[in-house]
Coordinates of N, CA and C in Angstrom, one line a residue:
M1 N 237.0 214.4 182.9 CA 237.4 215.8 182.5 C 236.7 216.1 181.1
C2 N 236.3 217.3 181.0 CA 235.7 217.7 179.7 C 236.5 219.0 179.2
V3 N 236.6 219.0 177.9 CA 237.3 220.2 177.2 C 236.3 220.7 176.1
R4 N 236.1 222.0 176.2 CA 235.2 222.7 175.1 C 236.1 223.1 174.0
L5 N 235.9 222.5 172.8 CA 236.7 222.8 171.6 C 236.1 223.9 170.8
A6 N 234.8 224.1 170.9 CA 234.2 225.2 170.2 C 232.9 225.5 171.0
E7 N 232.2 226.5 170.7 CA 231.0 227.0 171.4 C 230.0 225.8 171.6
D8 N 229.8 225.0 170.6 CA 228.8 223.9 170.7 C 229.5 222.5 170.6
E9 N 230.8 222.4 170.8 CA 231.4 221.1 170.7 C 232.3 220.9 171.9
A10 N 232.2 219.7 172.6 CA 233.0 219.4 173.8 C 233.4 217.9 173.7
S11 N 234.6 217.7 174.2 CA 235.1 216.3 174.4 C 234.9 216.0 175.8
E12 N 234.2 214.9 176.1 CA 233.9 214.5 177.5 C 234.5 213.2 177.8
G13 N 234.6 212.9 179.1 CA 235.2 211.6 179.5 C 236.6 211.4 179.3
L14 N 237.4 212.5 179.3 CA 238.8 212.5 179.0 C 239.5 212.2 180.4
V15 N 240.7 211.5 180.3 CA 241.5 211.3 181.5 C 242.6 212.3 181.5
W16 N 242.8 212.9 182.7 CA 243.7 214.1 182.8 C 245.1 213.8 182.1
G17 N 245.7 212.7 182.4 CA 247.1 212.5 181.9 C 247.1 212.2 180.4
S18 N 246.0 211.9 179.8 CA 246.0 211.6 178.4 C 245.6 212.7 177.4
V19 N 245.3 213.9 178.0 CA 244.8 215.0 177.2 C 246.0 215.7 176.6
P20 N 246.1 215.8 175.3 CA 247.3 216.6 174.7 C 247.2 218.0 175.1
L21 N 248.4 218.6 175.3 CA 248.4 220.0 175.7 C 247.9 220.9 174.6
E22 N 248.1 220.5 173.3 CA 247.6 221.3 172.2 C 246.0 221.5 172.3
M23 N 245.4 220.4 172.8 CA 243.9 220.5 172.9 C 243.5 221.5 174.0
L24 N 244.3 221.5 175.1 CA 244.0 222.5 176.2 C 244.2 223.9 175.7
Y25 N 245.3 224.1 174.9 CA 245.6 225.5 174.5 C 244.7 226.0 173.4
A26 N 244.0 225.1 172.7 CA 243.0 225.4 171.7 C 241.6 225.5 172.2
A27 N 241.4 225.2 173.5 CA 240.1 225.1 174.1 C 239.5 226.5 174.3
E28 N 238.2 226.5 174.3 CA 237.4 227.7 174.6 C 237.2 227.7 176.1
P29 N 237.0 228.9 176.7 CA 236.7 229.0 178.2 C 235.5 228.2 178.4
W30 N 235.5 227.4 179.6 CA 234.3 226.6 179.9 C 233.1 227.3 180.2
R31 N 233.2 228.5 180.8 CA 232.0 229.3 181.1 C 232.4 230.8 180.9
T32 N 231.3 231.6 180.9 CA 231.5 233.0 180.8 C 231.0 233.7 182.1
F33 N 231.3 234.9 182.2 CA 231.0 235.6 183.5 C 230.0 236.7 183.2
R34 N 229.3 237.0 184.2 CA 228.3 238.2 184.2 C 228.9 239.3 185.1
W35 N 228.6 240.5 184.7 CA 229.0 241.6 185.5 C 227.8 242.4 185.8
Y36 N 227.7 242.9 187.1 CA 226.6 243.7 187.5 C 227.0 244.5 188.7
A37 N 226.3 245.7 188.9 CA 226.7 246.6 189.9 C 226.5 245.9 191.3
G38 N 227.5 246.1 192.2 CA 227.4 245.5 193.5 C 227.8 244.1 193.7
Q39 N 228.3 243.5 192.6 CA 228.7 242.1 192.7 C 229.9 241.9 193.7
K40 N 230.0 240.8 194.4 CA 230.9 240.6 195.5 C 232.3 240.1 195.0
H41 N 232.4 239.7 193.7 CA 233.7 239.2 193.2 C 234.0 240.1 192.0
Y42 N 235.3 240.0 191.6 CA 235.8 240.9 190.6 C 236.2 240.1 189.4
S43 N 235.3 240.0 188.4 CA 235.6 239.3 187.2 C 235.7 240.2 186.0
G44 N 236.3 239.8 184.9 CA 236.3 240.6 183.7 C 237.1 240.0 182.7
S45 N 237.6 240.8 181.7 CA 238.5 240.3 180.7 C 239.7 241.2 180.5
Y46 N 240.8 240.6 180.2 CA 242.1 241.4 180.1 C 242.6 241.2 178.6
W47 N 243.0 242.3 178.0 CA 243.6 242.2 176.6 C 245.0 241.7 176.8
S48 N 245.3 240.5 176.3 CA 246.6 239.9 176.4 C 247.4 240.1 175.1
S49 N 248.6 240.7 175.2 CA 249.4 240.8 174.0 C 249.9 239.5 173.6
T50 N 250.1 238.5 174.6 CA 250.6 237.2 174.2 C 249.5 236.5 173.3
Q51 N 248.3 236.6 173.7 CA 247.2 235.9 172.9 C 246.7 236.8 171.8
S52 N 246.9 238.1 171.8 CA 246.3 239.0 170.9 C 244.8 238.9 170.9
D53 N 244.2 238.7 172.1 CA 242.8 238.5 172.4 C 242.5 238.8 173.8
H54 N 241.2 238.8 174.2 CA 240.8 238.9 175.6 C 240.9 237.6 176.2
V55 N 241.4 237.6 177.5 CA 241.4 236.4 178.3 C 240.6 236.7 179.6
I56 N 239.6 235.8 179.9 CA 238.7 236.1 181.0 C 239.4 235.7 182.3
Y57 N 239.0 236.4 183.4 CA 239.4 236.1 184.8 C 238.3 236.2 185.7
E58 N 238.4 235.6 186.9 CA 237.3 235.5 187.8 C 237.6 236.2 189.1
S59 N 238.8 236.6 189.4 CA 239.2 237.2 190.6 C 240.4 238.1 190.4
R60 N 240.7 239.0 191.3 CA 242.0 239.8 191.2 C 243.2 238.9 191.2
L61 N 243.2 237.8 191.9 CA 244.3 236.9 191.9 C 244.6 236.4 190.5
E62 N 243.5 235.9 189.8 CA 243.6 235.5 188.4 C 244.1 236.6 187.5
L63 N 243.7 237.8 187.8 CA 244.1 239.0 187.0 C 245.6 239.2 187.2
A64 N 246.1 239.1 188.4 CA 247.5 239.2 188.7 C 248.3 238.1 188.0
R65 N 247.8 236.9 188.0 CA 248.5 235.8 187.3 C 248.6 236.1 185.8
L66 N 247.5 236.6 185.3 CA 247.5 237.0 183.8 C 248.5 238.0 183.5
L67 N 248.6 239.0 184.4 CA 249.6 240.1 184.1 C 251.0 239.6 184.2
Y68 N 251.3 238.7 185.2 CA 252.7 238.2 185.2 C 252.9 237.3 184.0
A69 N 252.0 236.5 183.6 CA 252.2 235.6 182.4 C 252.3 236.4 181.2
D70 N 251.5 237.5 181.0 CA 251.6 238.3 179.8 C 252.9 239.0 179.6
F71 N 253.6 239.4 180.7 CA 254.8 240.1 180.7 C 256.0 239.1 180.7
D72 N 255.8 237.8 180.9 CA 256.9 236.9 180.9 C 257.3 236.5 179.5
R73 N 258.5 236.7 179.1 CA 258.9 236.4 177.7 C 258.9 235.0 177.4
D74 N 258.9 234.1 178.4 CA 259.0 232.7 178.2 C 257.6 232.1 177.9
V75 N 256.5 232.8 178.2 CA 255.1 232.4 178.0 C 254.7 232.6 176.6
T76 N 254.3 231.6 175.9 CA 253.9 231.7 174.5 C 252.4 231.6 174.3
A77 N 251.6 231.2 175.3 CA 250.2 231.0 175.2 C 249.5 231.1 176.6
I78 N 248.3 231.7 176.6 CA 247.6 231.8 177.9 C 246.2 231.3 177.6
V79 N 245.7 230.5 178.5 CA 244.3 230.0 178.3 C 243.5 230.2 179.6
A80 N 242.2 230.4 179.5 CA 241.4 230.6 180.7 C 240.3 229.5 180.8
Q81 N 240.3 228.8 181.9 CA 239.3 227.8 182.2 C 239.2 226.8 181.0
P82 N 240.3 226.1 180.6 CA 240.2 225.3 179.4 C 239.5 223.9 179.6
F83 N 239.2 223.6 180.9 CA 238.6 222.2 181.1 C 237.6 222.3 182.3
L84 N 236.8 221.3 182.4 CA 235.8 221.1 183.5 C 236.1 219.8 184.1
R85 N 236.3 219.8 185.4 CA 236.5 218.5 186.1 C 235.1 218.1 186.6
A86 N 234.8 216.9 186.4 CA 233.5 216.3 186.8 C 233.7 214.8 186.9
G87 N 232.9 214.2 187.8 CA 233.0 212.8 187.9 C 232.3 212.3 189.2
A88 N 232.3 211.1 189.5 CA 231.7 210.5 190.7 C 232.5 211.1 191.9
G89 N 231.7 211.7 192.8 CA 232.3 212.2 194.0 C 233.0 213.5 193.9
L90 N 233.0 214.1 192.7 CA 233.7 215.4 192.5 C 232.7 216.5 192.3
R91 N 232.9 217.6 192.8 CA 232.1 218.8 192.5 C 232.6 219.3 191.2
R92 N 231.6 219.7 190.3 CA 232.0 220.3 189.0 C 232.8 221.5 189.2
S93 N 233.9 221.6 188.6 CA 234.8 222.7 188.8 C 235.6 223.0 187.5
A94 N 235.6 224.3 187.1 CA 236.4 224.7 185.9 C 237.8 225.2 186.4
G95 N 238.8 224.6 185.8 CA 240.2 225.0 186.1 C 240.4 226.5 185.8
D96 N 241.2 227.2 186.6 CA 241.4 228.6 186.4 C 242.0 229.0 185.1
G97 N 243.1 228.3 184.7 CA 243.8 228.6 183.5 C 245.2 228.3 183.6
G98 N 246.0 228.7 182.6 CA 247.4 228.4 182.6 C 248.1 229.0 181.4
G99 N 249.4 228.8 181.4 CA 250.2 229.3 180.3 C 251.2 228.3 179.7
R100 N 251.7 228.6 178.6 CA 252.7 227.7 178.0 C 254.0 228.5 177.8
A101 N 255.0 227.9 178.2 CA 256.3 228.5 178.1 C 257.1 227.9 176.9
G102 N 257.7 228.7 176.2 CA 258.5 228.3 175.0 C 260.0 228.7 175.3
P103 N 260.8 228.6 174.3 CA 262.2 229.0 174.4 C 262.3 230.5 174.8
A104 N 263.2 230.8 175.6 CA 263.4 232.2 176.1 C 263.4 233.2 174.9
G105 N 262.7 234.3 175.1 CA 262.7 235.4 174.1 C 261.8 235.1 172.9
R106 N 261.2 234.0 172.9 CA 260.3 233.7 171.7 C 258.9 234.1 172.0
R107 N 258.3 234.8 171.1 CA 256.9 235.3 171.3 C 256.2 235.3 170.0

């Protein structure tokens, strides 16, 4: 597994169970999306009040998850594609994203 910490810096060869959650929450999205007329998928960016920044998404399903997470008071962080799975016998794949829940009502 690989995690992009900054635009030009990545940690590679990480084992899933040993990666600190703080590293995933601080990670940059693994890839960016292109938009063009007539594309078959629906990708974009959503302004998240939880993050106070744009969060990218690749499909309407991911956008729906972002909306639910952004309105959930227990969610304190949202990340988009924080890691890349790669290895012997695996197809390279960027994880969709996730959120972090904190104490109820805390934002």
